[in-house]
Amino acid sequence: MTAFFVPAEPNLDWSSPQGLTTTALRNYLLAVANPYLHPIGHSVVSLHCPRSQRERTIWAAVTGGSNRGDLERLLFDGLGAGILLMEFDGRLQEGDEAKEVVSRRVWNGKARWIRAEISDEACVRAISYYRFFKTNRVYRRFRADYRPLNGNGSGCAGFVLSFFEVIGVSFDYKDFSREIRIPLNLFSTSSRRVSVWSLMLSSRAREWSRAGEESVMLSIIDPSEVYKWIGNHSDFTKGENFLSGIEKSGVNIDARDVPLPDISAFPIFTENHIENLDAE
């Protein structure tokens, strides 16, 4: 099983609301002209499971909206910082569409991976989980901070990393996350509209929330942070690349002996799901 992570292209400036808004707007403008770019980063999972009686190979990713639609929302909807907490109508990318996200990027180092060697039982569970995720359309509720196994929807990196969680492979998510406190007065209300220009130009947007100020906490798994973490912990594997024989950056994990977790620990599953998830 392999998870691929693509950083924001170009990098986002998370140092302040102003910096984030300005660089996000730049990235979306570039991406409308060049759909190959991913303005806020992206994540893809790949899995081959020979023992599965149904689907045996998957390439999948989750995305919300479109580059043009997100740009129009940012420019014209007047949501202020609320766009960071907006729930989008998500879409599942499968097969060649998902594979294309990383295929060219592996060649130039713009995609890094976490690859886990897993047991047959873990592989079957991961495939079954994917089938559950797809059948129940969990991807339709897309938000940056959503994690599928919590039962509230999905973000792109949260989706990919949930495959590791459901088979018992754990990470310190602090290494992958960004936590920011957004000043409450940067959100639009029914009586006050905060435009994108306010987020870019107002003096209050030059920093995140000050001590004691009313704020909203946002904690997201950021593909760019996972990409960075992989670069700091990578193996360089020659001749084993899924597409080529060149050396690229990735982390390899032997998880064949990791016990499967009790599926009832995950809020997303009901008793009926628990009984059937590992059944083929």
PDB file of N, CA and C in Angstrom, residues 211-271:
ATOM      1  N   ALA A 211      -3.217  36.519  21.862  1.00  0.00           N
ATOM      2  CA  ALA A 211      -3.604  35.920  23.140  1.00  0.00           C
ATOM      3  C   ALA A 211      -4.845  36.613  23.693  1.00  0.00           C
ATOM      4  N   GLY A 212      -5.834  35.818  24.088  1.00  0.00           N
ATOM      5  CA  GLY A 212      -7.052  36.358  24.667  1.00  0.00           C
ATOM      6  C   GLY A 212      -8.091  36.819  23.666  1.00  0.00           C
ATOM      7  N   GLU A 213      -7.749  36.825  22.399  1.00  0.00           N
ATOM      8  CA  GLU A 213      -8.682  37.275  21.365  1.00  0.00           C
ATOM      9  C   GLU A 213      -9.633  36.142  20.981  1.00  0.00           C
ATOM     10  N   GLU A 214     -10.881  36.487  20.704  1.00  0.00           N
ATOM     11  CA  GLU A 214     -11.833  35.481  20.248  1.00  0.00           C
ATOM     12  C   GLU A 214     -11.358  34.905  18.915  1.00  0.00           C
ATOM     13  N   SER A 215     -11.364  33.591  18.827  1.00  0.00           N
ATOM     14  CA  SER A 215     -10.801  32.960  17.634  1.00  0.00           C
ATOM     15  C   SER A 215     -11.430  31.591  17.415  1.00  0.00           C
ATOM     16  N   VAL A 216     -11.146  31.035  16.261  1.00  0.00           N
ATOM     17  CA  VAL A 216     -11.564  29.685  15.903  1.00  0.00           C
ATOM     18  C   VAL A 216     -10.308  28.887  15.578  1.00  0.00           C
ATOM     19  N   MET A 217     -10.171  27.715  16.200  1.00  0.00           N
ATOM     20  CA  MET A 217      -9.023  26.857  15.937  1.00  0.00           C
ATOM     21  C   MET A 217      -9.284  25.997  14.700  1.00  0.00           C
ATOM     22  N   LEU A 218      -8.300  25.956  13.817  1.00  0.00           N
ATOM     23  CA  LEU A 218      -8.359  25.069  12.657  1.00  0.00           C
ATOM     24  C   LEU A 218      -7.145  24.160  12.696  1.00  0.00           C
ATOM     25  N   SER A 219      -7.380  22.861  12.657  1.00  0.00           N
ATOM     26  CA  SER A 219      -6.295  21.883  12.627  1.00  0.00           C
ATOM     27  C   SER A 219      -6.506  20.986  11.419  1.00  0.00           C
ATOM     28  N   ILE A 220      -5.581  21.018  10.479  1.00  0.00           N
ATOM     29  CA  ILE A 220      -5.721  20.229   9.254  1.00  0.00           C
ATOM     30  C   ILE A 220      -4.475  19.398   9.014  1.00  0.00           C
ATOM     31  N   ILE A 221      -4.671  18.250   8.363  1.00  0.00           N
ATOM     32  CA  ILE A 221      -3.547  17.465   7.863  1.00  0.00           C
ATOM     33  C   ILE A 221      -3.189  18.044   6.500  1.00  0.00           C
ATOM     34  N   ASP A 222      -1.990  18.569   6.394  1.00  0.00           N
ATOM     35  CA  ASP A 222      -1.569  19.305   5.207  1.00  0.00           C
ATOM     36  C   ASP A 222      -0.660  18.424   4.348  1.00  0.00           C
ATOM     37  N   PRO A 223      -1.029  18.136   3.093  1.00  0.00           N
ATOM     38  CA  PRO A 223      -0.161  17.331   2.226  1.00  0.00           C
ATOM     39  C   PRO A 223       1.260  17.881   2.129  1.00  0.00           C
ATOM     40  N   SER A 224       1.406  19.204   2.190  1.00  0.00           N
ATOM     41  CA  SER A 224       2.745  19.802   2.116  1.00  0.00           C
ATOM     42  C   SER A 224       3.581  19.446   3.339  1.00  0.00           C
ATOM     43  N   GLU A 225       2.939  19.362   4.509  1.00  0.00           N
ATOM     44  CA  GLU A 225       3.651  18.985   5.728  1.00  0.00           C
ATOM     45  C   GLU A 225       4.044  17.509   5.705  1.00  0.00           C
ATOM     46  N   VAL A 226       3.167  16.651   5.174  1.00  0.00           N
ATOM     47  CA  VAL A 226       3.520  15.235   5.042  1.00  0.00           C
ATOM     48  C   VAL A 226       4.675  15.089   4.055  1.00  0.00           C
ATOM     49  N   TYR A 227       4.607  15.814   2.961  1.00  0.00           N
ATOM     50  CA  TYR A 227       5.676  15.815   1.956  1.00  0.00           C
ATOM     51  C   TYR A 227       7.006  16.206   2.591  1.00  0.00           C
ATOM     52  N   LYS A 228       6.975  17.236   3.411  1.00  0.00           N
ATOM     53  CA  LYS A 228       8.189  17.697   4.088  1.00  0.00           C
ATOM     54  C   LYS A 228       8.712  16.638   5.065  1.00  0.00           C
ATOM     55  N   TRP A 229       7.798  16.035   5.824  1.00  0.00           N
ATOM     56  CA  TRP A 229       8.181  15.000   6.791  1.00  0.00           C
ATOM     57  C   TRP A 229       8.846  13.821   6.084  1.00  0.00           C
ATOM     58  N   ILE A 230       8.293  13.408   4.963  1.00  0.00           N
ATOM     59  CA  ILE A 230       8.879  12.301   4.202  1.00  0.00           C
ATOM     60  C   ILE A 230      10.298  12.645   3.772  1.00  0.00           C
ATOM     61  N   GLY A 231      10.496  13.884   3.319  1.00  0.00           N
ATOM     62  CA  GLY A 231      11.830  14.306   2.907  1.00  0.00           C
ATOM     63  C   GLY A 231      12.846  14.235   4.029  1.00  0.00           C
ATOM     64  N   ASN A 232      12.380  14.401   5.269  1.00  0.00           N
ATOM     65  CA  ASN A 232      13.276  14.350   6.427  1.00  0.00           C
ATOM     66  C   ASN A 232      13.488  12.938   6.954  1.00  0.00           C
ATOM     67  N   HIS A 233      12.693  11.971   6.477  1.00  0.00           N
ATOM     68  CA  HIS A 233      12.767  10.601   6.993  1.00  0.00           C
ATOM     69  C   HIS A 233      12.848   9.582   5.862  1.00  0.00           C
ATOM     70  N   SER A 234      13.340   9.993   4.713  1.00  0.00           N
ATOM     71  CA  SER A 234      13.181   9.161   3.523  1.00  0.00           C
ATOM     72  C   SER A 234      14.287   8.138   3.341  1.00  0.00           C
ATOM     73  N   ASP A 235      13.898   7.071   2.654  1.00  0.00           N
ATOM     74  CA  ASP A 235      14.840   6.114   2.087  1.00  0.00           C
ATOM     75  C   ASP A 235      14.955   6.478   0.609  1.00  0.00           C
ATOM     76  N   PHE A 236      16.072   6.122   0.002  1.00  0.00           N
ATOM     77  CA  PHE A 236      16.192   6.341  -1.435  1.00  0.00           C
ATOM     78  C   PHE A 236      16.300   4.976  -2.096  1.00  0.00           C
ATOM     79  N   THR A 237      15.233   4.601  -2.775  1.00  0.00           N
ATOM     80  CA  THR A 237      15.082   3.252  -3.269  1.00  0.00           C
ATOM     81  C   THR A 237      15.284   3.237  -4.776  1.00  0.00           C
ATOM     82  N   LYS A 238      16.303   2.568  -5.224  1.00  0.00           N
ATOM     83  CA  LYS A 238      16.599   2.543  -6.656  1.00  0.00           C
ATOM     84  C   LYS A 238      16.034   1.271  -7.289  1.00  0.00           C
ATOM     85  N   GLY A 239      15.358   1.442  -8.395  1.00  0.00           N
ATOM     86  CA  GLY A 239      14.861   0.298  -9.132  1.00  0.00           C
ATOM     87  C   GLY A 239      13.552  -0.265  -8.621  1.00  0.00           C
ATOM     88  N   GLU A 240      12.972   0.331  -7.560  1.00  0.00           N
ATOM     89  CA  GLU A 240      11.714  -0.174  -7.023  1.00  0.00           C
ATOM     90  C   GLU A 240      10.588   0.842  -7.172  1.00  0.00           C
ATOM     91  N   ASN A 241      10.890   1.919  -7.839  1.00  0.00           N
ATOM     92  CA  ASN A 241       9.876   2.946  -8.072  1.00  0.00           C
ATOM     93  C   ASN A 241       8.718   2.344  -8.863  1.00  0.00           C
ATOM     94  N   PHE A 242       7.490   2.720  -8.517  1.00  0.00           N
ATOM     95  CA  PHE A 242       6.338   2.121  -9.194  1.00  0.00           C
ATOM     96  C   PHE A 242       6.258   2.517 -10.659  1.00  0.00           C
ATOM     97  N   LEU A 243       6.977   3.556 -11.050  1.00  0.00           N
ATOM     98  CA  LEU A 243       6.922   3.997 -12.441  1.00  0.00           C
ATOM     99  C   LEU A 243       8.266   3.947 -13.154  1.00  0.00           C
ATOM    100  N   SER A 244       9.352   4.011 -12.395  1.00  0.00           N
ATOM    101  CA  SER A 244      10.644   4.147 -13.060  1.00  0.00           C
ATOM    102  C   SER A 244      11.752   3.582 -12.195  1.00  0.00           C
ATOM    103  N   GLY A 245      12.964   3.597 -12.711  1.00  0.00           N
ATOM    104  CA  GLY A 245      14.106   3.107 -11.963  1.00  0.00           C
ATOM    105  C   GLY A 245      14.932   4.205 -11.344  1.00  0.00           C
ATOM    106  N   ILE A 246      14.468   5.444 -11.413  1.00  0.00           N
ATOM    107  CA  ILE A 246      15.246   6.541 -10.865  1.00  0.00           C
ATOM    108  C   ILE A 246      15.015   6.662  -9.367  1.00  0.00           C
ATOM    109  N   GLU A 247      15.907   7.361  -8.687  1.00  0.00           N
ATOM    110  CA  GLU A 247      15.819   7.501  -7.242  1.00  0.00           C
ATOM    111  C   GLU A 247      14.918   8.681  -6.880  1.00  0.00           C
ATOM    112  N   LYS A 248      13.914   8.406  -6.061  1.00  0.00           N
ATOM    113  CA  LYS A 248      13.037   9.457  -5.557  1.00  0.00           C
ATOM    114  C   LYS A 248      12.778   9.208  -4.084  1.00  0.00           C
ATOM    115  N   SER A 249      12.178  10.166  -3.448  1.00  0.00           N
ATOM    116  CA  SER A 249      12.094  10.168  -1.997  1.00  0.00           C
ATOM    117  C   SER A 249      10.834   9.493  -1.484  1.00  0.00           C
ATOM    118  N   GLY A 250      11.017   8.569  -0.537  1.00  0.00           N
ATOM    119  CA  GLY A 250       9.882   7.896   0.069  1.00  0.00           C
ATOM    120  C   GLY A 250      10.271   7.235   1.374  1.00  0.00           C
ATOM    121  N   VAL A 251       9.273   6.915   2.188  1.00  0.00           N
ATOM    122  CA  VAL A 251       9.461   6.202   3.445  1.00  0.00           C
ATOM    123  C   VAL A 251       8.840   4.821   3.288  1.00  0.00           C
ATOM    124  N   ASN A 252       9.603   3.800   3.610  1.00  0.00           N
ATOM    125  CA  ASN A 252       9.142   2.420   3.495  1.00  0.00           C
ATOM    126  C   ASN A 252       8.943   1.824   4.882  1.00  0.00           C
ATOM    127  N   ILE A 253       7.797   1.186   5.101  1.00  0.00           N
ATOM    128  CA  ILE A 253       7.432   0.634   6.402  1.00  0.00           C
ATOM    129  C   ILE A 253       7.102  -0.849   6.248  1.00  0.00           C
ATOM    130  N   ASP A 254       7.646  -1.678   7.144  1.00  0.00           N
ATOM    131  CA  ASP A 254       7.256  -3.085   7.203  1.00  0.00           C
ATOM    132  C   ASP A 254       6.177  -3.220   8.277  1.00  0.00           C
ATOM    133  N   ALA A 255       4.935  -3.342   7.845  1.00  0.00           N
ATOM    134  CA  ALA A 255       3.807  -3.418   8.779  1.00  0.00           C
ATOM    135  C   ALA A 255       3.121  -4.783   8.723  1.00  0.00           C
ATOM    136  N   ARG A 256       3.829  -5.801   8.255  1.00  0.00           N
ATOM    137  CA  ARG A 256       3.202  -7.117   8.095  1.00  0.00           C
ATOM    138  C   ARG A 256       2.780  -7.736   9.419  1.00  0.00           C
ATOM    139  N   ASP A 257       3.474  -7.378  10.502  1.00  0.00           N
ATOM    140  CA  ASP A 257       3.150  -7.968  11.804  1.00  0.00           C
ATOM    141  C   ASP A 257       2.313  -7.053  12.690  1.00  0.00           C
ATOM    142  N   VAL A 258       1.858  -5.943  12.153  1.00  0.00           N
ATOM    143  CA  VAL A 258       1.027  -5.029  12.942  1.00  0.00           C
ATOM    144  C   VAL A 258      -0.374  -5.629  13.086  1.00  0.00           C
ATOM    145  N   PRO A 259      -0.863  -5.822  14.320  1.00  0.00           N
ATOM    146  CA  PRO A 259      -2.206  -6.397  14.493  1.00  0.00           C
ATOM    147  C   PRO A 259      -3.294  -5.432  14.036  1.00  0.00           C
ATOM    148  N   LEU A 260      -4.340  -5.985  13.476  1.00  0.00           N
ATOM    149  CA  LEU A 260      -5.461  -5.151  13.050  1.00  0.00           C
ATOM    150  C   LEU A 260      -6.185  -4.604  14.279  1.00  0.00           C
ATOM    151  N   PRO A 261      -6.536  -3.325  14.279  1.00  0.00           N
ATOM    152  CA  PRO A 261      -7.245  -2.750  15.424  1.00  0.00           C
ATOM    153  C   PRO A 261      -8.704  -3.193  15.466  1.00  0.00           C
ATOM    154  N   ASP A 262      -9.300  -3.079  16.637  1.00  0.00           N
ATOM    155  CA  ASP A 262     -10.728  -3.339  16.800  1.00  0.00           C
ATOM    156  C   ASP A 262     -11.498  -2.285  16.007  1.00  0.00           C
ATOM    157  N   ILE A 263     -12.244  -2.740  15.035  1.00  0.00           N
ATOM    158  CA  ILE A 263     -12.912  -1.810  14.130  1.00  0.00           C
ATOM    159  C   ILE A 263     -13.964  -0.970  14.843  1.00  0.00           C
ATOM    160  N   SER A 264     -14.446  -1.442  15.993  1.00  0.00           N
ATOM    161  CA  SER A 264     -15.467  -0.689  16.733  1.00  0.00           C
ATOM    162  C   SER A 264     -14.903   0.588  17.344  1.00  0.00           C
ATOM    163  N   ALA A 265     -13.571   0.738  17.328  1.00  0.00           N
ATOM    164  CA  ALA A 265     -12.949   1.949  17.879  1.00  0.00           C
ATOM    165  C   ALA A 265     -13.167   3.167  16.987  1.00  0.00           C
ATOM    166  N   PHE A 266     -13.594   2.945  15.749  1.00  0.00           N
ATOM    167  CA  PHE A 266     -13.750   4.045  14.802  1.00  0.00           C
ATOM    168  C   PHE A 266     -15.215   4.468  14.724  1.00  0.00           C
ATOM    169  N   PRO A 267     -15.527   5.725  15.017  1.00  0.00           N
ATOM    170  CA  PRO A 267     -16.922   6.187  15.074  1.00  0.00           C
ATOM    171  C   PRO A 267     -17.709   6.010  13.782  1.00  0.00           C
ATOM    172  N   ILE A 268     -17.032   5.910  12.662  1.00  0.00           N
ATOM    173  CA  ILE A 268     -17.741   5.854  11.384  1.00  0.00           C
ATOM    174  C   ILE A 268     -18.540   4.564  11.207  1.00  0.00           C
ATOM    175  N   PHE A 269     -18.139   3.488  11.888  1.00  0.00           N
ATOM    176  CA  PHE A 269     -18.752   2.188  11.640  1.00  0.00           C
ATOM    177  C   PHE A 269     -19.857   1.865  12.644  1.00  0.00           C
ATOM    178  N   THR A 270     -20.989   1.360  12.135  1.00  0.00           N
ATOM    179  CA  THR A 270     -22.067   0.865  12.986  1.00  0.00           C
ATOM    180  C   THR A 270     -21.828  -0.617  13.261  1.00  0.00           C
ATOM    181  N   GLU A 271     -22.670  -1.236  14.092  1.00  0.00           N
ATOM    182  CA  GLU A 271     -22.510  -2.658  14.396  1.00  0.00           C
ATOM    183  C   GLU A 271     -22.603  -3.501  13.132  1.00  0.00           C
TER     184      GLU A 271
END
